PDB file of C-alpha atoms in Angstrom:
ATOM      1  CA  GLY A   1     114.194 100.968 119.045  1.00  0.00           C
ATOM      2  CA  TYR A   2     111.624 102.456 116.742  1.00  0.00           C
ATOM      3  CA  ARG A   3     107.907 102.553 116.111  1.00  0.00           C
ATOM      4  CA  SER A   4     105.720 103.051 113.087  1.00  0.00           C
ATOM      5  CA  ASP A   5     103.253 105.895 112.858  1.00  0.00           C
ATOM      6  CA  HIS A   6     100.588 103.450 111.670  1.00  0.00           C
ATOM      7  CA  ASP A   7      98.362 101.194 113.828  1.00  0.00           C
ATOM      8  CA  ASP A   8      98.802  98.089 111.649  1.00  0.00           C
ATOM      9  CA  PHE A   9     101.798  96.601 113.462  1.00  0.00           C
ATOM     10  CA  VAL A  10     101.575  93.673 115.835  1.00  0.00           C
ATOM     11  CA  ALA A  11     103.714  95.561 118.356  1.00  0.00           C
ATOM     12  CA  ASP A  12     104.881  99.141 118.540  1.00  0.00           C
ATOM     13  CA  THR A  13     108.528  98.697 119.616  1.00  0.00           C
ATOM     14  CA  HIS A  14     111.241  96.847 117.703  1.00  0.00           C
ATOM     15  CA  SER A  15     115.023  96.543 117.665  1.00  0.00           C
ATOM     16  CA  SER A  16     116.982  98.527 115.135  1.00  0.00           C
ATOM     17  CA  TRP A  17     120.540  99.733 114.799  1.00  0.00           C
ATOM     18  CA  THR A  18     122.501 102.345 112.879  1.00  0.00           C
ATOM     19  CA  LEU A  19     126.181 102.599 111.986  1.00  0.00           C
ATOM     20  CA  SER A  20     127.365 105.993 110.877  1.00  0.00           C
ATOM     21  CA  GLY A  21     130.560 107.913 110.216  1.00  0.00           C
ATOM     22  CA  GLY A  22     131.127 111.543 109.538  1.00  0.00           C
ATOM     23  CA  ARG A  23     133.375 114.537 109.529  1.00  0.00           C
ATOM     24  CA  MET A  24     133.227 117.803 111.415  1.00  0.00           C
ATOM     25  CA  LEU A  25     133.505 120.916 109.204  1.00  0.00           C
ATOM     26  CA  GLY A  26     134.749 123.444 111.699  1.00  0.00           C
ATOM     27  CA  ASN A  27     133.292 123.692 115.188  1.00  0.00           C
ATOM     28  CA  TYR A  28     129.573 123.582 114.404  1.00  0.00           C
ATOM     29  CA  PHE A  29     128.818 121.822 111.072  1.00  0.00           C
ATOM     30  CA  PHE A  30     129.231 118.157 110.072  1.00  0.00           C
ATOM     31  CA  VAL A  31     128.418 115.688 107.286  1.00  0.00           C
ATOM     32  CA  SER A  32     127.746 112.002 107.760  1.00  0.00           C
ATOM     33  CA  ALA A  33     126.788 108.744 106.033  1.00  0.00           C
ATOM     34  CA  SER A  34     124.874 105.930 107.684  1.00  0.00           C
ATOM     35  CA  TYR A  35     123.540 102.378 107.319  1.00  0.00           C
ATOM     36  CA  ASN A  36     120.236 101.627 109.081  1.00  0.00           C
ATOM     37  CA  ASP A  37     118.787  98.203 109.786  1.00  0.00           C
ATOM     38  CA  PHE A  38     115.246  98.615 111.087  1.00  0.00           C
ATOM     39  CA  GLY A  39     114.856  94.871 111.671  1.00  0.00           C
ATOM     40  CA  SER A  40     111.909  92.626 110.857  1.00  0.00           C
ATOM     41  CA  PHE A  41     108.364  92.985 112.095  1.00  0.00           C
ATOM     42  CA  ALA A  42     104.841  91.923 111.236  1.00  0.00           C
ATOM     43  CA  TYR A  43     101.614  93.627 110.233  1.00  0.00           C
ATOM     44  CA  ARG A  44      98.354  92.280 111.519  1.00  0.00           C
ATOM     45  CA  ASN A  45      96.222  90.278 109.105  1.00  0.00           C
ATOM     46  CA  ILE A  46      95.409  92.541 106.173  1.00  0.00           C
ATOM     47  CA  PRO A  47      92.071  91.435 104.654  1.00  0.00           C
ATOM     48  CA  ALA A  48      93.139  92.153 101.039  1.00  0.00           C
ATOM     49  CA  LEU A  49      96.175  89.892 101.481  1.00  0.00           C
ATOM     50  CA  ALA A  50      94.400  87.211 103.587  1.00  0.00           C
ATOM     51  CA  GLY A  51      97.280  86.760 105.994  1.00  0.00           C
ATOM     52  CA  PRO A  52      99.966  88.351 108.119  1.00  0.00           C
ATOM     53  CA  THR A  53     102.661  90.330 106.330  1.00  0.00           C
ATOM     54  CA  PHE A  54     106.290  90.261 107.507  1.00  0.00           C
ATOM     55  CA  VAL A  55     108.424  93.303 106.669  1.00  0.00           C
ATOM     56  CA  ARG A  56     112.149  94.065 106.684  1.00  0.00           C
ATOM     57  CA  ILE A  57     113.515  97.582 106.095  1.00  0.00           C
ATOM     58  CA  GLN A  58     117.096  98.745 105.542  1.00  0.00           C
ATOM     59  CA  SER A  59     118.510 102.053 104.301  1.00  0.00           C
ATOM     60  CA  ILE A  60     121.663 104.013 103.622  1.00  0.00           C
ATOM     61  CA  GLY A  61     121.709 107.748 104.141  1.00  0.00           C
ATOM     62  CA  ALA A  62     123.692 110.934 103.950  1.00  0.00           C
ATOM     63  CA  ALA A  63     123.181 114.013 106.031  1.00  0.00           C
ATOM     64  CA  ALA A  64     124.353 117.455 106.978  1.00  0.00           C
ATOM     65  CA  GLY A  65     123.995 118.754 110.464  1.00  0.00           C
ATOM     66  CA  VAL A  66     124.679 121.355 113.079  1.00  0.00           C
ATOM     67  CA  ARG A  67     126.154 120.754 116.540  1.00  0.00           C
ATOM     68  CA  LEU A  68     125.512 123.544 119.038  1.00  0.00           C
ATOM     69  CA  PRO A  69     127.526 123.420 122.261  1.00  0.00           C
ATOM     70  CA  VAL A  70     125.544 124.343 125.390  1.00  0.00           C
ATOM     71  CA  PHE A  71     127.914 126.847 126.962  1.00  0.00           C
ATOM     72  CA  SER A  72     130.909 124.991 128.462  1.00  0.00           C
ATOM     73  CA  THR A  73     128.927 122.174 130.092  1.00  0.00           C
ATOM     74  CA  GLY A  74     130.128 119.404 127.753  1.00  0.00           C
ATOM     75  CA  PHE A  75     126.582 119.029 126.336  1.00  0.00           C
ATOM     76  CA  SER A  76     125.743 119.724 122.689  1.00  0.00           C
ATOM     77  CA  LEU A  77     122.430 119.891 120.783  1.00  0.00           C
ATOM     78  CA  ASN A  78     122.498 118.235 117.326  1.00  0.00           C
ATOM     79  CA  VAL A  79     120.159 118.655 114.363  1.00  0.00           C
ATOM     80  CA  THR A  80     120.613 116.516 111.219  1.00  0.00           C
ATOM     81  CA  ALA A  81     118.767 116.095 107.894  1.00  0.00           C
ATOM     82  CA  GLY A  82     119.329 114.412 104.546  1.00  0.00           C
ATOM     83  CA  PRO A  83     118.187 111.796 102.036  1.00  0.00           C
ATOM     84  CA  HIS A  84     118.126 108.020 102.640  1.00  0.00           C
ATOM     85  CA  ARG A  85     117.853 105.236 100.066  1.00  0.00           C
ATOM     86  CA  TRP A  86     115.634 102.488 101.483  1.00  0.00           C
ATOM     87  CA  ASP A  87     114.717  98.914 100.628  1.00  0.00           C
ATOM     88  CA  ARG A  88     111.565  97.397 102.076  1.00  0.00           C
ATOM     89  CA  SER A  89     110.806  93.636 101.600  1.00  0.00           C
ATOM     90  CA  PHE A  90     107.407  92.073 102.283  1.00  0.00           C
ATOM     91  CA  GLU A  91     106.594  88.413 102.754  1.00  0.00           C
ATOM     92  CA  VAL A  92     102.897  87.521 102.890  1.00  0.00           C
ATOM     93  CA  ARG A  93     101.880  84.162 104.389  1.00  0.00           C
ATOM     94  CA  ARG A  94      98.452  82.652 103.678  1.00  0.00           C
ATOM     95  CA  ASN A  95      96.591  79.480 104.588  1.00  0.00           C
ATOM     96  CA  SER A  96      98.205  79.123 108.020  1.00  0.00           C
ATOM     97  CA  GLY A  97     101.679  79.715 106.597  1.00  0.00           C
ATOM     98  CA  THR A  98     101.547  76.999 103.924  1.00  0.00           C
ATOM     99  CA  GLU A  99     101.632  79.591 101.094  1.00  0.00           C
ATOM    100  CA  SER A 100     103.803  82.684 100.841  1.00  0.00           C
ATOM    101  CA  PHE A 101     104.925  85.231  98.327  1.00  0.00           C
ATOM    102  CA  GLY A 102     107.299  88.207  98.480  1.00  0.00           C
ATOM    103  CA  VAL A 103     107.413  91.756  97.183  1.00  0.00           C
ATOM    104  CA  SER A 104     110.005  94.467  97.612  1.00  0.00           C
ATOM    105  CA  GLU A 105     110.105  98.153  96.933  1.00  0.00           C
ATOM    106  CA  ARG A 106     112.799 100.794  96.963  1.00  0.00           C
ATOM    107  CA  GLY A 107     112.866 104.554  97.152  1.00  0.00           C
ATOM    108  CA  THR A 108     114.692 107.645  98.244  1.00  0.00           C
ATOM    109  CA  ASP A 109     113.152 109.975 100.822  1.00  0.00           C
ATOM    110  CA  LEU A 110     114.131 112.411 103.574  1.00  0.00           C
ATOM    111  CA  TRP A 111     115.047 111.760 107.174  1.00  0.00           C
ATOM    112  CA  TYR A 112     115.823 114.168 110.013  1.00  0.00           C
ATOM    113  CA  SER A 113     116.900 113.926 113.602  1.00  0.00           C
ATOM    114  CA  ALA A 114     117.563 115.851 116.800  1.00  0.00           C
ATOM    115  CA  GLY A 115     119.644 114.824 119.784  1.00  0.00           C
ATOM    116  CA  VAL A 116     121.848 115.710 122.645  1.00  0.00           C
ATOM    117  CA  THR A 117     125.426 114.523 123.315  1.00  0.00           C
ATOM    118  CA  TYR A 118     127.746 114.772 126.272  1.00  0.00           C
ATOM    119  CA  ALA A 119     131.526 114.954 125.793  1.00  0.00           C
ATOM    120  CA  VAL A 120     133.070 112.413 128.183  1.00  0.00           C
ATOM    121  CA  SER A 121     136.539 113.310 126.851  1.00  0.00           C
ATOM    122  CA  SER A 122     138.034 114.972 123.779  1.00  0.00           C
ATOM    123  CA  HIS A 123     137.745 111.610 121.933  1.00  0.00           C
ATOM    124  CA  LEU A 124     134.461 110.189 123.317  1.00  0.00           C
ATOM    125  CA  SER A 125     130.855 111.400 123.493  1.00  0.00           C
ATOM    126  CA  VAL A 126     127.628 109.660 124.508  1.00  0.00           C
ATOM    127  CA  GLY A 127     124.205 110.746 123.439  1.00  0.00           C
ATOM    128  CA  ALA A 128     120.499 110.202 122.849  1.00  0.00           C
ATOM    129  CA  SER A 129     118.644 110.938 119.650  1.00  0.00           C
ATOM    130  CA  TRP A 130     115.242 110.970 117.967  1.00  0.00           C
ATOM    131  CA  ALA A 131     114.944 110.450 114.157  1.00  0.00           C
ATOM    132  CA  ARG A 132     112.083 110.347 111.677  1.00  0.00           C
ATOM    133  CA  TYR A 133     112.415 108.366 108.420  1.00  0.00           C
ATOM    134  CA  LYS A 134     109.954 108.816 105.547  1.00  0.00           C
ATOM    135  CA  PHE A 135     109.151 105.953 103.132  1.00  0.00           C
ATOM    136  CA  ASN A 136     107.427 106.780  99.810  1.00  0.00           C
ATOM    137  CA  ASP A 137     104.513 109.072  99.008  1.00  0.00           C
ATOM    138  CA  SER A 138     101.965 107.091 101.060  1.00  0.00           C
ATOM    139  CA  GLY A 139     103.033 108.905 104.209  1.00  0.00           C
ATOM    140  CA  SER A 140     104.642 105.792 105.712  1.00  0.00           C
ATOM    141  CA  ARG A 141     107.318 106.704 108.225  1.00  0.00           C
ATOM    142  CA  LEU A 142     109.237 105.364 111.212  1.00  0.00           C
ATOM    143  CA  THR A 143     110.329 107.127 114.366  1.00  0.00           C
ATOM    144  CA  GLN A 144     113.621 105.885 115.843  1.00  0.00           C
ATOM    145  CA  ARG A 145     114.844 106.693 119.355  1.00  0.00           C
ATOM    146  CA  GLY A 146     118.314 105.648 120.323  1.00  0.00           C
ATOM    147  CA  LEU A 147     121.424 105.848 122.492  1.00  0.00           C
ATOM    148  CA  GLY A 148     124.818 106.117 120.945  1.00  0.00           C
ATOM    149  CA  VAL A 149     128.522 106.508 121.326  1.00  0.00           C
ATOM    150  CA  GLN A 150     130.705 108.830 119.206  1.00  0.00           C
ATOM    151  CA  LEU A 151     134.438 108.417 118.777  1.00  0.00           C
ATOM    152  CA  PHE A 152     136.563 111.343 117.528  1.00  0.00           C
ATOM    153  CA  PHE A 153     139.935 110.860 115.880  1.00  0.00           C
TER     154      PHE A 153
END
């Protein structure tokens, strides 16, 4: 799930998912590409818009990272950063939902993450991560926490 760093959301937890693929460059460095779907959520009534605003955010990203094994325990610490190209769509509903209009915006900003993984076998790891995604110059950003599975070929 994720949460916004603003207080304007109806709720502070939402479902999101990420699909990524990458390549190890030696034992410690890697590159990856990802698709992120942050789901749909709603802002509270915004007086200037006279109604609730529903938002959907998606992005694609690229990153470079470092994986640091923690001795020979099977655990690794991971740090990742890179750009992501995002698309944010707004739908504003007014007059009890009888009127609506939409707006979308796009941009490219930075994202970064940190996490820990555990090697179950030479082909499978499980892990937990924390990521921060920035959206435009207004300071808007999302924090994503997640659990994941990594397959190695």
